[in-house]
Coordinates of N, CA and C in Angstrom, one line a residue:
Chain A
D201 N 41.5 20.5 -121.2 CA 41.4 21.7 -120.4 C 42.2 21.5 -119.1
A202 N 43.3 22.2 -118.9 CA 44.1 22.0 -117.7 C 43.3 22.5 -116.5
G203 N 43.5 21.8 -115.5 CA 42.9 22.3 -114.2 C 43.9 23.2 -113.5
V204 N 43.8 23.3 -112.2 CA 44.7 24.2 -111.5 C 46.0 23.4 -111.3
T205 N 47.1 24.0 -111.6 CA 48.4 23.4 -111.5 C 49.2 24.2 -110.5
Q206 N 49.9 23.4 -109.6 CA 50.8 24.0 -108.6 C 52.2 23.4 -108.6
S207 N 53.2 24.3 -108.3 CA 54.5 23.8 -108.2 C 55.3 24.5 -107.1
P208 N 56.3 23.9 -106.5 CA 56.6 22.4 -106.6 C 55.5 21.6 -105.8
T209 N 55.6 20.3 -106.0 CA 54.6 19.4 -105.3 C 55.1 19.2 -103.8
H210 N 56.4 19.1 -103.7 CA 57.0 18.9 -102.4 C 58.3 19.7 -102.2
L211 N 58.5 20.2 -101.0 CA 59.8 20.9 -100.8 C 60.1 20.9 -99.3
I212 N 61.4 21.0 -99.0 CA 61.8 21.0 -97.7 C 62.7 22.2 -97.5
K213 N 62.4 22.9 -96.4 CA 63.2 24.1 -96.1 C 63.6 24.1 -94.6
T214 N 64.5 25.0 -94.2 CA 64.8 25.1 -92.8 C 64.3 26.4 -92.2
R215 N 64.2 26.4 -90.9 CA 63.7 27.6 -90.3 C 64.4 28.9 -90.7
G216 N 63.7 29.9 -90.9 CA 64.3 31.2 -91.3 C 64.4 31.4 -92.8
Q217 N 64.3 30.3 -93.5 CA 64.4 30.5 -95.0 C 63.1 31.1 -95.5
Q218 N 63.1 31.3 -96.8 CA 62.0 31.8 -97.6 C 61.6 30.8 -98.6
V219 N 60.3 30.8 -98.9 CA 59.8 29.9 -100.0 C 58.8 30.6 -100.9
T220 N 58.8 30.2 -102.1 CA 57.8 30.7 -103.1 C 57.1 29.5 -103.7
L221 N 55.8 29.6 -103.7 CA 54.9 28.5 -104.3 C 54.2 29.2 -105.5
R222 N 53.9 28.4 -106.5 CA 53.3 28.9 -107.7 C 52.1 28.2 -108.1
C223 N 51.2 28.9 -108.8 CA 49.9 28.4 -109.1 C 49.4 29.0 -110.4
S224 N 48.9 28.1 -111.3 CA 48.3 28.5 -112.5 C 46.8 28.1 -112.4
P225 N 45.9 29.0 -112.6 CA 44.5 28.7 -112.4 C 43.9 28.0 -113.6
K226 N 42.8 27.4 -113.3 CA 42.0 26.7 -114.4 C 41.7 27.7 -115.5
S227 N 41.8 27.2 -116.8 CA 41.5 28.1 -117.9 C 40.2 28.8 -117.8
G228 N 40.2 30.1 -118.0 CA 38.9 30.9 -117.9 C 38.7 31.5 -116.5
H229 N 39.5 31.1 -115.5 CA 39.3 31.6 -114.2 C 40.3 32.8 -114.0
D230 N 39.8 33.8 -113.2 CA 40.5 35.0 -113.0 C 40.9 35.3 -111.5
T231 N 40.4 34.5 -110.7 CA 40.6 34.7 -109.2 C 41.3 33.5 -108.6
V232 N 42.3 33.8 -107.8 CA 43.1 32.8 -107.1 C 43.0 33.0 -105.6
S233 N 42.8 31.9 -104.9 CA 42.8 31.9 -103.5 C 43.8 30.9 -103.0
W234 N 44.4 31.2 -101.9 CA 45.4 30.3 -101.3 C 44.9 29.9 -99.9
Y235 N 45.1 28.6 -99.6 CA 44.7 28.0 -98.3 C 45.8 27.2 -97.8
Q236 N 45.9 27.2 -96.4 CA 46.9 26.4 -95.7 C 46.2 25.2 -95.1
Q237 N 46.6 24.0 -95.3 CA 46.0 22.8 -94.6 C 47.1 22.1 -93.8
A238 N 47.0 22.3 -92.5 CA 47.9 21.6 -91.6 C 47.4 20.2 -91.4
L239 N 48.3 19.3 -91.0 CA 48.0 17.9 -90.9 C 46.8 17.7 -89.9
G240 N 45.7 17.0 -90.4 CA 44.6 16.7 -89.6 C 43.6 17.9 -89.5
Q241 N 43.8 18.9 -90.2 CA 42.9 20.1 -90.1 C 42.2 20.4 -91.5
G242 N 41.2 21.2 -91.4 CA 40.6 21.7 -92.6 C 41.4 22.8 -93.2
P243 N 41.3 23.1 -94.5 CA 42.0 24.2 -95.1 C 41.6 25.6 -94.4
Q244 N 42.6 26.4 -94.2 CA 42.4 27.7 -93.7 C 42.8 28.8 -94.7
F245 N 41.9 29.8 -94.9 CA 42.0 30.8 -95.9 C 43.2 31.7 -95.6
I246 N 44.1 31.9 -96.6 CA 45.2 32.8 -96.4 C 44.9 34.2 -97.1
F247 N 44.7 34.2 -98.4 CA 44.3 35.4 -99.1 C 43.7 35.0 -100.5
Q248 N 43.1 36.1 -101.1 CA 42.5 36.0 -102.4 C 43.1 37.1 -103.3
Y249 N 43.4 36.7 -104.5 CA 43.9 37.7 -105.5 C 42.9 37.8 -106.7
Y250 N 42.6 39.0 -107.0 CA 41.7 39.3 -108.2 C 42.2 40.6 -108.8
E251 N 42.3 40.6 -110.1 CA 42.8 41.8 -110.8 C 44.2 42.3 -110.3
E252 N 45.0 41.3 -110.0 CA 46.4 41.5 -109.5 C 46.5 42.2 -108.2
E253 N 45.4 42.2 -107.4 CA 45.5 42.8 -106.1 C 45.0 41.8 -105.0
E254 N 45.5 41.9 -103.9 CA 45.0 41.1 -102.7 C 43.7 41.8 -102.3
R255 N 42.6 41.0 -102.4 CA 41.3 41.5 -102.1 C 40.8 41.1 -100.7
Q256 N 41.2 40.0 -100.2 CA 40.8 39.5 -98.9 C 41.9 38.8 -98.3
R257 N 42.0 38.8 -97.0 CA 43.1 38.2 -96.2 C 42.5 37.5 -95.0
G258 N 43.0 36.3 -94.8 CA 42.6 35.6 -93.5 C 43.6 36.0 -92.4
N259 N 43.5 35.2 -91.3 CA 44.3 35.6 -90.1 C 45.7 35.0 -90.2
F260 N 46.5 35.5 -91.1 CA 47.9 35.1 -91.3 C 48.8 36.3 -91.2
P261 N 50.0 36.1 -90.7 CA 50.9 37.3 -90.5 C 51.4 37.8 -91.8
D262 N 52.1 38.9 -91.7 CA 52.6 39.6 -92.9 C 53.8 38.8 -93.6
R263 N 54.3 37.8 -92.9 CA 55.3 36.9 -93.5 C 54.7 36.2 -94.7
F264 N 53.4 36.1 -94.8 CA 52.7 35.5 -95.9 C 52.3 36.6 -96.9
S265 N 52.9 36.5 -98.1 CA 52.5 37.5 -99.1 C 52.3 36.8 -100.4
G266 N 51.7 37.6 -101.3 CA 51.5 37.0 -102.6 C 51.5 37.9 -103.8
H267 N 51.2 37.4 -104.9 CA 51.2 38.2 -106.1 C 50.4 37.5 -107.2
Q268 N 49.7 38.3 -108.0 CA 49.0 37.7 -109.1 C 49.5 38.5 -110.4
F269 N 49.7 37.7 -111.4 CA 50.3 38.2 -112.6 C 49.2 38.5 -113.7
P270 N 49.5 39.2 -114.7 CA 48.5 39.6 -115.7 C 47.8 38.3 -116.3
N271 N 48.5 37.2 -116.4 CA 47.9 36.0 -116.9 C 47.1 35.2 -115.9
Y272 N 46.9 35.8 -114.7 CA 46.1 35.3 -113.6 C 46.8 34.3 -112.7
S273 N 48.0 33.9 -113.1 CA 48.8 33.0 -112.3 C 49.2 33.7 -111.0
S274 N 49.6 32.9 -110.0 CA 49.8 33.6 -108.7 C 51.0 32.9 -108.0
E275 N 51.6 33.6 -107.1 CA 52.6 33.1 -106.2 C 52.3 33.4 -104.8
L276 N 52.7 32.5 -103.9 CA 52.6 32.6 -102.5 C 54.0 32.6 -102.0
N277 N 54.4 33.7 -101.2 CA 55.7 33.8 -100.6 C 55.5 33.7 -99.1
V278 N 56.4 32.9 -98.5 CA 56.4 32.9 -97.0 C 57.9 33.2 -96.6
N279 N 58.1 34.2 -95.8 CA 59.4 34.6 -95.3 C 59.6 34.1 -93.9
A280 N 60.9 34.0 -93.5 CA 61.2 33.7 -92.1 C 60.4 32.4 -91.6
L281 N 60.6 31.3 -92.3 CA 59.8 30.1 -92.1 C 59.9 29.7 -90.6
L282 N 58.8 29.2 -90.1 CA 58.7 28.6 -88.8 C 58.4 27.1 -89.0
L283 N 58.7 26.4 -87.9 CA 58.3 24.9 -88.0 C 56.8 24.8 -88.2
G284 N 56.0 25.7 -87.6 CA 54.5 25.6 -87.7 C 54.0 26.0 -89.1
D285 N 54.9 26.4 -90.0 CA 54.4 26.7 -91.4 C 54.4 25.4 -92.2
S286 N 54.8 24.3 -91.7 CA 54.8 23.0 -92.4 C 53.3 22.6 -92.6
A287 N 53.0 22.4 -93.9 CA 51.5 22.2 -94.2 C 51.4 21.9 -95.7
L288 N 50.2 21.6 -96.1 CA 49.9 21.5 -97.5 C 49.3 22.8 -97.9
Y289 N 49.9 23.5 -98.9 CA 49.4 24.8 -99.4 C 48.6 24.5 -100.7
L290 N 47.3 24.9 -100.6 CA 46.4 24.7 -101.7 C 46.1 26.0 -102.4
C291 N 46.1 25.9 -103.7 CA 45.7 27.0 -104.5 C 44.3 26.6 -105.1
A292 N 43.4 27.6 -105.1 CA 42.1 27.4 -105.7 C 41.7 28.5 -106.6
S293 N 41.1 28.2 -107.7 CA 40.7 29.2 -108.7 C 39.2 29.3 -108.9
S294 N 38.7 30.4 -109.3 CA 37.3 30.6 -109.6 C 37.2 31.7 -110.6
W295 N 35.9 31.8 -111.1 CA 35.7 32.9 -112.0 C 35.0 34.0 -111.2
G296 N 35.6 35.1 -111.0 CA 35.0 36.2 -110.2 C 35.3 36.0 -108.7
R297 N 35.1 37.0 -107.9 CA 35.5 37.0 -106.5 C 34.4 36.3 -105.7
N298 N 33.2 36.4 -106.2 CA 32.1 35.8 -105.4 C 32.2 34.3 -105.4
T299 N 32.7 33.8 -104.3 CA 33.1 32.4 -104.3 C 32.0 31.5 -104.5
G300 N 32.0 30.8 -105.6 CA 31.0 29.7 -105.7 C 31.8 28.5 -105.6
E301 N 31.8 27.7 -106.7 CA 32.6 26.5 -106.7 C 34.1 26.8 -106.9
L302 N 34.9 26.3 -106.0 CA 36.3 26.5 -106.1 C 37.0 25.3 -106.8
F303 N 37.9 25.5 -107.6 CA 38.7 24.3 -108.2 C 40.1 24.4 -107.6
F304 N 40.4 23.3 -107.0 CA 41.7 23.2 -106.2 C 42.7 22.5 -107.0
G305 N 44.0 22.9 -106.8 CA 45.1 22.2 -107.3 C 45.5 21.0 -106.3
E306 N 46.5 20.3 -106.7 CA 46.9 19.1 -105.8 C 47.7 19.6 -104.6
G307 N 48.2 20.8 -104.6 CA 48.8 21.3 -103.4 C 50.3 21.2 -103.5
S308 N 51.0 22.0 -102.7 CA 52.4 22.0 -102.5 C 52.7 21.7 -101.0
R309 N 53.3 20.5 -100.8 CA 53.6 20.1 -99.4 C 54.9 20.7 -98.9
L310 N 54.8 21.6 -97.9 CA 56.0 22.2 -97.4 C 56.4 21.6 -96.1
T311 N 57.6 21.2 -95.9 CA 58.1 20.7 -94.6 C 59.2 21.7 -94.2
V312 N 59.1 22.2 -93.0 CA 60.1 23.1 -92.4 C 60.8 22.4 -91.3
L313 N 62.2 22.2 -91.4 CA 63.0 21.5 -90.4 C 63.7 22.5 -89.5
Chain B
A115 N 30.8 35.5 -87.6 CA 31.4 34.9 -88.8 C 30.7 33.5 -89.1
Q116 N 30.7 33.2 -90.4 CA 30.0 32.0 -90.8 C 31.0 30.8 -90.5
S117 N 30.4 29.7 -90.1 CA 31.2 28.6 -89.8 C 30.4 27.3 -89.9
V118 N 31.1 26.2 -90.0 CA 30.5 24.9 -90.1 C 31.2 24.0 -89.1
A119 N 30.5 23.0 -88.6 CA 31.0 22.0 -87.7 C 30.8 20.6 -88.2
Q120 N 31.8 19.8 -88.1 CA 31.6 18.4 -88.4 C 31.9 17.6 -87.1
P121 N 30.9 17.1 -86.5 CA 31.0 16.6 -85.1 C 31.8 15.3 -85.0
E122 N 31.9 14.5 -86.1 CA 32.5 13.2 -86.0 C 33.9 13.3 -86.6
D123 N 34.9 12.6 -86.0 CA 36.2 12.5 -86.6 C 36.3 11.5 -87.7
Q124 N 35.6 10.3 -87.5 CA 35.7 9.2 -88.5 C 34.4 8.6 -88.5
V125 N 34.0 8.2 -89.8 CA 32.8 7.4 -90.0 C 33.2 6.1 -90.7
N126 N 32.8 5.0 -90.0 CA 33.1 3.7 -90.6 C 31.8 3.1 -91.1
V127 N 31.8 2.5 -92.3 CA 30.6 2.0 -92.9 C 31.0 0.8 -93.7
A128 N 30.1 -0.2 -93.7 CA 30.3 -1.4 -94.6 C 30.0 -1.1 -96.0
E129 N 30.7 -1.7 -96.9 CA 30.5 -1.5 -98.3 C 29.0 -1.9 -98.6
G130 N 28.3 -1.1 -99.4 CA 26.9 -1.4 -99.7 C 25.9 -0.7 -98.8
N131 N 26.4 -0.3 -97.6 CA 25.5 0.3 -96.7 C 25.4 1.8 -96.9
P132 N 24.3 2.4 -96.4 CA 24.2 3.9 -96.6 C 25.3 4.6 -95.8
L133 N 25.7 5.7 -96.4 CA 26.8 6.5 -95.8 C 26.2 7.9 -95.5
T134 N 26.4 8.4 -94.3 CA 26.0 9.8 -93.9 C 27.2 10.4 -93.2
V135 N 27.5 11.6 -93.7 CA 28.5 12.5 -93.0 C 27.9 13.8 -92.6
K136 N 28.0 14.1 -91.3 CA 27.2 15.2 -90.7 C 27.9 16.5 -90.8
C137 N 27.1 17.5 -91.0 CA 27.6 18.9 -91.0 C 26.5 19.8 -90.4
T138 N 26.9 20.7 -89.5 CA 26.0 21.7 -89.1 C 26.6 23.1 -89.4
Y139 N 25.8 24.1 -89.5 CA 26.3 25.4 -89.9 C 25.8 26.5 -89.0
S140 N 26.5 27.6 -89.0 CA 26.2 28.8 -88.2 C 26.4 30.0 -89.1
V141 N 25.3 30.6 -89.6 CA 25.5 31.7 -90.5 C 24.5 32.8 -90.1
S142 N 24.8 34.0 -90.6 CA 23.8 35.1 -90.6 C 23.3 35.2 -92.0
G143 N 22.1 35.2 -92.2 CA 21.6 35.3 -93.6 C 21.4 33.9 -94.2
N144 N 21.3 33.9 -95.5 CA 21.2 32.6 -96.2 C 22.5 31.9 -96.4
P145 N 22.6 30.6 -96.1 CA 23.8 29.9 -96.2 C 24.1 29.4 -97.6
Y146 N 25.4 29.5 -98.0 CA 25.8 28.9 -99.3 C 26.8 27.8 -98.8
L147 N 26.4 26.5 -99.0 CA 27.1 25.4 -98.4 C 27.7 24.5 -99.4
F148 N 28.8 23.9 -99.1 CA 29.5 23.0 -100.1 C 30.0 21.8 -99.4
W149 N 30.2 20.7 -100.2 CA 30.9 19.5 -99.8 C 32.1 19.3 -100.7
Y150 N 33.2 19.0 -100.2 CA 34.4 18.6 -100.9 C 35.0 17.3 -100.4
V151 N 35.7 16.6 -101.3 CA 36.3 15.3 -100.9 C 37.8 15.5 -101.2
Q152 N 38.6 14.9 -100.3 CA 40.0 14.9 -100.5 C 40.6 13.4 -100.4
Y153 N 41.2 13.0 -101.4 CA 41.9 11.7 -101.4 C 43.3 11.9 -100.9
P154 N 44.0 10.8 -100.4 CA 45.3 11.0 -99.8 C 46.3 11.7 -100.8
N155 N 46.9 12.7 -100.2 CA 48.0 13.4 -100.9 C 47.4 14.1 -102.2
R156 N 46.2 14.5 -102.2 CA 45.6 15.2 -103.3 C 44.9 16.4 -102.9
G157 N 44.5 17.3 -103.8 CA 43.8 18.5 -103.5 C 42.3 18.1 -103.2
L158 N 41.5 19.2 -103.1 CA 40.1 19.0 -102.8 C 39.3 18.9 -104.1
Q159 N 38.3 18.0 -104.1 CA 37.4 17.9 -105.3 C 36.0 18.3 -104.9
F160 N 35.4 19.2 -105.7 CA 34.0 19.6 -105.4 C 33.0 18.5 -105.6
L161 N 32.1 18.3 -104.6 CA 31.1 17.3 -104.7 C 29.7 17.9 -105.1
L162 N 29.3 18.9 -104.3 CA 28.0 19.5 -104.5 C 27.9 20.8 -103.7
K163 N 26.9 21.6 -104.0 CA 26.7 22.9 -103.3 C 25.2 23.1 -103.1
Y164 N 24.8 23.9 -102.1 CA 23.5 24.4 -101.9 C 23.5 25.9 -101.9
I165 N 22.7 26.5 -102.7 CA 22.6 28.0 -102.7 C 21.2 28.3 -102.4
T166 N 20.3 27.8 -103.1 CA 18.9 28.0 -102.9 C 18.1 27.0 -103.6
G167 N 16.8 26.8 -103.3 CA 16.0 25.9 -104.1 C 15.7 24.6 -103.3
D168 N 15.7 23.5 -104.0 CA 15.4 22.2 -103.4 C 16.3 21.9 -102.2
N169 N 15.8 21.3 -101.2 CA 16.6 21.0 -100.0 C 17.5 19.8 -100.3
L170 N 17.1 19.0 -101.2 CA 17.9 17.8 -101.6 C 18.8 18.2 -102.8
V171 N 20.1 18.2 -102.6 CA 21.0 18.5 -103.7 C 21.7 17.3 -104.1
K172 N 21.8 17.1 -105.4 CA 22.5 15.9 -106.0 C 23.8 16.4 -106.5
G173 N 24.9 15.5 -106.3 CA 26.2 15.9 -106.7 C 26.9 14.8 -107.5
S174 N 28.2 14.9 -107.4 CA 29.1 14.0 -108.2 C 29.2 12.6 -107.5
Y175 N 29.5 11.6 -108.2 CA 29.8 10.2 -107.7 C 28.7 9.6 -106.9
G176 N 27.4 10.0 -107.2 CA 26.3 9.4 -106.5 C 26.0 10.0 -105.1
F177 N 26.7 11.1 -104.8 CA 26.4 11.8 -103.5 C 25.3 12.8 -103.6
E178 N 24.6 12.9 -102.5 CA 23.6 14.0 -102.3 C 23.7 14.6 -100.9
A179 N 23.1 15.7 -100.7 CA 23.1 16.3 -99.4 C 21.7 16.9 -99.2
E180 N 21.3 16.9 -97.9 CA 20.0 17.4 -97.5 C 20.2 18.6 -96.7
F181 N 19.7 19.8 -97.1 CA 19.7 21.0 -96.4 C 18.5 21.1 -95.5
N182 N 18.7 21.3 -94.2 CA 17.6 21.4 -93.2 C 17.8 22.7 -92.4
K183 N 16.9 23.6 -92.7 CA 17.1 24.9 -92.1 C 16.7 24.9 -90.6
S184 N 15.7 24.2 -90.3 CA 15.3 24.2 -88.8 C 16.4 23.5 -88.0
Q185 N 17.1 22.6 -88.5 CA 18.2 21.9 -87.7 C 19.6 22.5 -88.1
T186 N 19.6 23.5 -88.9 CA 20.9 24.1 -89.4 C 21.9 23.0 -89.8
S187 N 21.4 22.1 -90.6 CA 22.3 21.0 -91.0 C 22.4 20.8 -92.5
F188 N 23.5 20.2 -92.9 CA 23.7 20.0 -94.4 C 24.5 18.6 -94.5
H189 N 23.8 17.5 -94.2 CA 24.4 16.2 -94.1 C 24.6 15.7 -95.5
L190 N 25.8 15.1 -95.7 CA 26.1 14.4 -97.0 C 25.7 12.9 -96.9
K191 N 25.1 12.4 -98.0 CA 24.6 11.1 -98.0 C 25.0 10.4 -99.3
K192 N 25.1 9.0 -99.2 CA 25.2 8.2 -100.4 C 24.5 6.9 -100.0
P193 N 23.5 6.5 -100.9 CA 22.7 5.3 -100.6 C 23.5 4.0 -100.4
S194 N 24.6 3.8 -101.2 CA 25.3 2.6 -101.1 C 26.8 2.9 -101.2
A195 N 27.5 2.8 -100.1 CA 28.9 3.2 -100.1 C 29.8 2.2 -100.9
L196 N 30.9 2.7 -101.5 CA 31.9 1.9 -102.2 C 33.2 2.0 -101.4
V197 N 34.0 1.0 -101.6 CA 35.4 1.1 -100.9 C 36.1 2.3 -101.4
S198 N 35.9 2.7 -102.7 CA 36.6 3.8 -103.3 C 36.1 5.2 -102.7
D199 N 35.0 5.2 -101.9 CA 34.6 6.4 -101.3 C 35.4 6.7 -100.0
S200 N 36.3 5.8 -99.6 CA 37.1 6.1 -98.5 C 38.0 7.3 -98.7
A201 N 37.8 8.3 -97.9 CA 38.5 9.6 -98.2 C 38.2 10.6 -97.0
L202 N 38.7 11.8 -97.1 CA 38.4 12.8 -96.2 C 37.4 13.8 -96.8
Y203 N 36.3 14.0 -96.0 CA 35.2 14.8 -96.5 C 35.1 16.1 -95.7
F204 N 35.0 17.3 -96.5 CA 34.9 18.6 -95.8 C 33.6 19.3 -96.2
C205 N 33.0 19.8 -95.2 CA 31.9 20.7 -95.4 C 32.4 22.1 -95.3
A206 N 31.8 23.0 -96.1 CA 32.3 24.4 -96.1 C 31.1 25.4 -96.3
V207 N 31.3 26.6 -95.9 CA 30.3 27.6 -96.0 C 31.0 28.9 -96.6
R208 N 30.3 29.6 -97.5 CA 30.8 30.8 -98.1 C 30.7 31.9 -97.0
S209 N 31.9 32.6 -96.9 CA 32.0 33.5 -95.7 C 32.8 34.7 -95.8
P210 N 32.4 35.8 -96.4 CA 31.9 36.0 -97.7 C 33.1 36.0 -98.6
N211 N 33.0 35.7 -99.8 CA 34.1 35.7 -100.8 C 35.3 34.8 -100.4
R212 N 35.0 33.9 -99.5 CA 36.0 32.8 -99.2 C 35.2 31.6 -98.7
L213 N 35.8 30.5 -98.6 CA 35.2 29.4 -98.0 C 35.8 29.1 -96.6
A214 N 34.9 28.9 -95.6 CA 35.3 28.4 -94.3 C 35.0 26.9 -94.2
F215 N 36.0 26.2 -94.0 CA 35.9 24.7 -94.0 C 35.8 24.2 -92.5
G216 N 35.1 23.0 -92.4 CA 35.1 22.3 -91.2 C 36.4 21.5 -91.1
K217 N 36.6 20.8 -90.0 CA 37.8 20.1 -89.7 C 37.9 18.8 -90.5
G218 N 36.8 18.3 -91.1 CA 36.9 17.2 -92.0 C 36.4 15.9 -91.3
N219 N 36.0 15.0 -92.0 CA 35.6 13.7 -91.5 C 36.3 12.6 -92.4
Q220 N 37.0 11.7 -91.7 CA 37.6 10.6 -92.4 C 36.5 9.5 -92.6
V221 N 36.2 9.1 -93.8 CA 35.3 8.0 -94.1 C 36.1 6.8 -94.4
V222 N 35.8 5.7 -93.7 CA 36.4 4.4 -94.0 C 35.3 3.4 -94.4
V223 N 35.3 3.0 -95.6 CA 34.4 2.0 -96.1 C 35.0 0.6 -96.1
I224 N 34.4 -0.3 -95.3 CA 35.0 -1.6 -95.0 C 34.4 -2.6 -96.0
P225 N 35.3 -3.3 -96.7 CA 34.9 -4.3 -97.7 C 34.0 -5.4 -97.1

């Protein structure tokens, strides 16, 4: 049973560029949440997708957007990258929106130069 | 808003000694509390959760946590620490339909 898979694992971008991160949820899960973890910090909630719609959003600007596909996989897009966007981006999946136990992927480490 | 606090940055403990990682919470209503562990360059792994019921919750890898309503605490414990327990530990609260994490505690188990 595959767990949550994320790609790419590492990437380097320059300021102003755009990035797309991908996530496949654990088998049987229909809800995907994205978190940003800056160095030395706890994960911060970006948004949650359920039934292909953004259901909840944390305190992140509109430069952060996402999508969920019919197979429940998800993408996180960040436009106009800033140095401060450098972080580990974690995808978490669950069954249903009512967050119980979240299953996390290994993360995508983004470095913005 | 629901939140948790982890007052210590780092916890050092000798191998074989008891390990405690502290967490306090601030919620309106009944708290749903979680502990996760993160190894270097890895995602977060679920350890245990408290929703209701017994105040002592048992989880993975020999960890347990004690829910204390009067002290608004949810401390993580392990009776005998292993070197392999060295990692970053996060307390979290459901807030709602998302998890709000603490800043994390680095645990160092000294051989």
